[in-house]
Amino acid sequence: MTGASRPHFIQDALGFYTTSYGPFVLRSAFQPIFSQEANGRLTIEAFEALIRASQGGRPVAPYEFFSRVPLEDAVTIDTLCRELHILNMGVLGRKKARLFINFNPALFDAVADIGSEIDRMVEITLSAGLIPSRIVCEITEQGSGNKAALDRLVGGLRARKFKIAVDDFGADDSDIQRVTDLNPDILKFDAEWVRRFTETHPGMALLKLSVQQFIERGITVLFEGLEEEHQITFCNEIGVQLMQGYALARPEIVPTSFGERFPEANNGEEARHSIRQLDAPPLMPSLHMPPASVSKDHGNAAPAAKSTQSFGRRTVAFGKRTL
């Protein structure tokens, strides 16, 4: 890190962490990522980490918060958010589930010592009682203008046993080359791109073929933005391995209700749940914020959350939400 001081984290009565940046209190929100067996049983495989900011006890939208972070603090805030999420994942206490955290590679173009950045992430991961292989580093769609820096970042993460995911596949013409270059463990398909393909039967056939080809290459496929049960059925029909969206579970600020709704079995295996058990409306994430006794240290932040998308038309529609 370029001269930034160590961030200060405050634990609440349950052990979960908050931090601050200027006037903003920052907390973690997690959204589950599921697999589904042929019999319809669901398993939490991972959580995607999202940042939730407040000012004076009032929630601040992610895009508004990140728009108020000056460029010189962008790398610092990127790191701060990741460290906060990793610490809270450790407190969550799941023995198997992985954590997806965002990386904007463009922020690392100016970082001279990427190795030190990654070493710091290893340190915080181990201090949280986790191992690097349970952390999935999600490379966002904002491309890096410095391929050498991106290669150093991804190579360094992989060398230290972190997993790599590519976000929003299909949103850019260069995505096939990006997958070839990064060889990710997990590929997240762009929700709008998927929607366009599902408007016709030939498109759905091509989508199924694309999913199968990536699986044959050893890449796990994830569809996000699922908002209705029939979309989950469609994912199963074409072999999608991981699913995420409001049809399954909304993001929740820690501490979440997922421990009660989706408890782990005693042997550390994730408990399995039927899609029918999710028919009750999911809880909206709590926006309660702790008292303002939070550190004023600066740290680094995840990239700005993507704008909400909602899609109409056709039988299979996908949308990506950040709330």
mmCIF file of C-alpha atoms in Angstrom, residues 34-171:
data_model
loop_
_atom_site.group_PDB
_atom_site.id
_atom_site.type_symbol
_atom_site.label_atom_id
_atom_site.label_comp_id
_atom_site.label_asym_id
_atom_site.label_seq_id
_atom_site.Cartn_x
_atom_site.Cartn_y
_atom_site.Cartn_z
ATOM 1 C CA PHE A 34 -26.209 -21.585 -4.361
ATOM 2 C CA SER A 35 -25.825 -24.882 -6.158
ATOM 3 C CA GLN A 36 -28.842 -27.099 -6.788
ATOM 4 C CA GLU A 37 -29.035 -30.866 -7.076
ATOM 5 C CA ALA A 38 -31.239 -32.710 -9.566
ATOM 6 C CA ASN A 39 -33.842 -33.272 -6.842
ATOM 7 C CA GLY A 40 -34.125 -29.513 -6.238
ATOM 8 C CA ARG A 41 -32.068 -29.414 -3.047
ATOM 9 C CA LEU A 42 -30.098 -26.190 -2.563
ATOM 10 C CA THR A 43 -26.682 -25.722 -0.998
ATOM 11 C CA ILE A 44 -24.966 -22.453 -0.086
ATOM 12 C CA GLU A 45 -21.593 -22.634 -1.820
ATOM 13 C CA ALA A 46 -20.445 -19.044 -1.301
ATOM 14 C CA PHE A 47 -21.379 -15.474 -0.457
ATOM 15 C CA GLU A 48 -20.788 -12.359 -2.522
ATOM 16 C CA ALA A 49 -19.574 -9.473 -0.367
ATOM 17 C CA LEU A 50 -21.119 -6.024 -0.851
ATOM 18 C CA ILE A 51 -20.347 -2.796 0.973
ATOM 19 C CA ARG A 52 -23.050 -0.860 2.820
ATOM 20 C CA ALA A 53 -22.331 2.734 3.804
ATOM 21 C CA SER A 54 -24.193 5.119 6.087
ATOM 22 C CA GLN A 55 -23.720 8.728 7.111
ATOM 23 C CA GLY A 56 -25.216 10.053 10.314
ATOM 24 C CA GLY A 57 -27.154 6.816 10.740
ATOM 25 C CA ARG A 58 -28.774 7.061 7.300
ATOM 26 C CA PRO A 59 -27.969 4.599 4.489
ATOM 27 C CA VAL A 60 -26.013 5.876 1.501
ATOM 28 C CA ALA A 61 -26.416 4.130 -1.862
ATOM 29 C CA PRO A 62 -23.249 2.293 -2.987
ATOM 30 C CA TYR A 63 -22.878 4.337 -6.188
ATOM 31 C CA GLU A 64 -23.181 7.568 -4.184
ATOM 32 C CA PHE A 65 -20.577 6.462 -1.659
ATOM 33 C CA PHE A 66 -18.028 5.417 -4.292
ATOM 34 C CA SER A 67 -18.651 8.574 -6.324
ATOM 35 C CA ARG A 68 -17.498 10.565 -3.292
ATOM 36 C CA VAL A 69 -14.205 8.698 -2.968
ATOM 37 C CA PRO A 70 -11.415 10.751 -4.606
ATOM 38 C CA LEU A 71 -9.189 8.958 -7.093
ATOM 39 C CA GLU A 72 -6.172 9.135 -4.806
ATOM 40 C CA ASP A 73 -8.059 7.091 -2.182
ATOM 41 C CA ALA A 74 -9.514 4.512 -4.578
ATOM 42 C CA VAL A 75 -6.937 1.773 -3.972
ATOM 43 C CA THR A 76 -7.073 2.423 -0.229
ATOM 44 C CA ILE A 77 -10.864 2.073 -0.147
ATOM 45 C CA ASP A 78 -10.700 -1.001 -2.382
ATOM 46 C CA THR A 79 -8.463 -2.749 0.137
ATOM 47 C CA LEU A 80 -10.438 -1.537 3.164
ATOM 48 C CA CYS A 81 -13.670 -3.057 1.874
ATOM 49 C CA ARG A 82 -12.041 -6.394 1.086
ATOM 50 C CA GLU A 83 -10.438 -6.614 4.512
ATOM 51 C CA LEU A 84 -13.720 -5.742 6.214
ATOM 52 C CA HIS A 85 -15.535 -8.479 4.276
ATOM 53 C CA ILE A 86 -12.894 -11.118 4.990
ATOM 54 C CA LEU A 87 -12.944 -10.367 8.720
ATOM 55 C CA ASN A 88 -16.740 -10.613 8.794
ATOM 56 C CA MET A 89 -16.673 -13.876 6.849
ATOM 57 C CA GLY A 90 -14.467 -15.281 9.582
ATOM 58 C CA VAL A 91 -16.971 -14.208 12.238
ATOM 59 C CA LEU A 92 -19.844 -15.714 10.227
ATOM 60 C CA GLY A 93 -18.333 -19.090 11.018
ATOM 61 C CA ARG A 94 -19.281 -21.096 7.916
ATOM 62 C CA LYS A 95 -16.866 -24.003 7.562
ATOM 63 C CA LYS A 96 -17.193 -24.567 3.822
ATOM 64 C CA ALA A 97 -18.665 -21.586 1.964
ATOM 65 C CA ARG A 98 -16.367 -19.324 -0.030
ATOM 66 C CA LEU A 99 -16.403 -15.534 -0.179
ATOM 67 C CA PHE A 100 -16.502 -13.557 -3.449
ATOM 68 C CA ILE A 101 -14.765 -10.185 -3.177
ATOM 69 C CA ASN A 102 -14.366 -7.589 -5.927
ATOM 70 C CA PHE A 103 -11.171 -6.379 -7.546
ATOM 71 C CA ASN A 104 -11.107 -3.517 -10.031
ATOM 72 C CA PRO A 105 -7.862 -4.254 -11.905
ATOM 73 C CA ALA A 106 -7.674 -0.712 -13.265
ATOM 74 C CA LEU A 107 -6.939 0.503 -9.729
ATOM 75 C CA PHE A 108 -3.775 -1.561 -9.611
ATOM 76 C CA ASP A 109 -2.175 -0.043 -12.688
ATOM 77 C CA ALA A 110 -0.407 2.481 -10.444
ATOM 78 C CA VAL A 111 0.473 0.118 -7.601
ATOM 79 C CA ALA A 112 4.191 -0.567 -7.712
ATOM 80 C CA ASP A 113 4.279 -3.478 -5.297
ATOM 81 C CA ILE A 114 1.312 -5.711 -6.034
ATOM 82 C CA GLY A 115 3.044 -8.508 -4.129
ATOM 83 C CA SER A 116 2.857 -6.543 -0.878
ATOM 84 C CA GLU A 117 -0.850 -5.873 -1.493
ATOM 85 C CA ILE A 118 -1.482 -9.592 -1.892
ATOM 86 C CA ASP A 119 0.660 -10.499 1.115
ATOM 87 C CA ARG A 120 -1.445 -8.149 3.205
ATOM 88 C CA MET A 121 -4.571 -9.919 1.978
ATOM 89 C CA VAL A 122 -3.097 -13.290 2.946
ATOM 90 C CA GLU A 123 -2.374 -11.898 6.405
ATOM 91 C CA ILE A 124 -5.930 -10.641 6.954
ATOM 92 C CA THR A 125 -7.371 -13.910 5.598
ATOM 93 C CA LEU A 126 -5.367 -16.023 8.015
ATOM 94 C CA SER A 127 -6.121 -13.661 10.907
ATOM 95 C CA ALA A 128 -9.843 -14.200 10.192
ATOM 96 C CA GLY A 129 -9.387 -17.953 10.580
ATOM 97 C CA LEU A 130 -9.816 -18.609 6.847
ATOM 98 C CA ILE A 131 -7.570 -20.025 4.145
ATOM 99 C CA PRO A 132 -6.913 -18.299 0.791
ATOM 100 C CA SER A 133 -8.632 -21.034 -1.241
ATOM 101 C CA ARG A 134 -11.952 -19.966 0.320
ATOM 102 C CA ILE A 135 -11.593 -16.441 -1.075
ATOM 103 C CA VAL A 136 -12.721 -15.879 -4.674
ATOM 104 C CA CYS A 137 -11.197 -12.752 -6.201
ATOM 105 C CA GLU A 138 -13.733 -11.400 -8.672
ATOM 106 C CA ILE A 139 -12.120 -9.436 -11.494
ATOM 107 C CA THR A 140 -14.674 -6.816 -12.483
ATOM 108 C CA GLU A 141 -15.651 -5.737 -15.967
ATOM 109 C CA GLN A 142 -13.655 -2.499 -15.775
ATOM 110 C CA GLY A 143 -10.609 -3.502 -17.761
ATOM 111 C CA SER A 144 -7.053 -2.698 -16.809
ATOM 112 C CA GLY A 145 -5.106 -0.648 -19.309
ATOM 113 C CA ASN A 146 -1.938 -2.299 -18.028
ATOM 114 C CA LYS A 147 -1.920 -5.980 -18.959
ATOM 115 C CA ALA A 148 1.370 -6.548 -17.144
ATOM 116 C CA ALA A 149 -0.121 -5.212 -13.892
ATOM 117 C CA LEU A 150 -3.229 -7.363 -14.345
ATOM 118 C CA ASP A 151 -1.084 -10.429 -15.001
ATOM 119 C CA ARG A 152 0.969 -9.715 -11.863
ATOM 120 C CA LEU A 153 -2.191 -9.293 -9.807
ATOM 121 C CA VAL A 154 -3.879 -12.487 -11.015
ATOM 122 C CA GLY A 155 -0.644 -14.481 -10.994
ATOM 123 C CA GLY A 156 0.149 -13.347 -7.466
ATOM 124 C CA LEU A 157 -3.327 -14.184 -6.197
ATOM 125 C CA ARG A 158 -3.241 -17.607 -7.810
ATOM 126 C CA ALA A 159 0.249 -18.327 -6.464
ATOM 127 C CA ARG A 160 -1.061 -17.701 -2.952
ATOM 128 C CA LYS A 161 -3.997 -20.090 -3.565
ATOM 129 C CA PHE A 162 -6.779 -17.520 -3.952
ATOM 130 C CA LYS A 163 -9.462 -18.443 -6.495
ATOM 131 C CA ILE A 164 -10.136 -16.262 -9.556
ATOM 132 C CA ALA A 165 -13.524 -15.331 -11.031
ATOM 133 C CA VAL A 166 -14.277 -13.215 -14.103
ATOM 134 C CA ASP A 167 -17.379 -11.039 -13.766
ATOM 135 C CA ASP A 168 -19.977 -10.092 -16.398
ATOM 136 C CA PHE A 169 -18.895 -12.471 -19.147
ATOM 137 C CA GLY A 170 -20.564 -11.546 -22.441
ATOM 138 C CA ALA A 171 -20.782 -7.815 -21.745
#
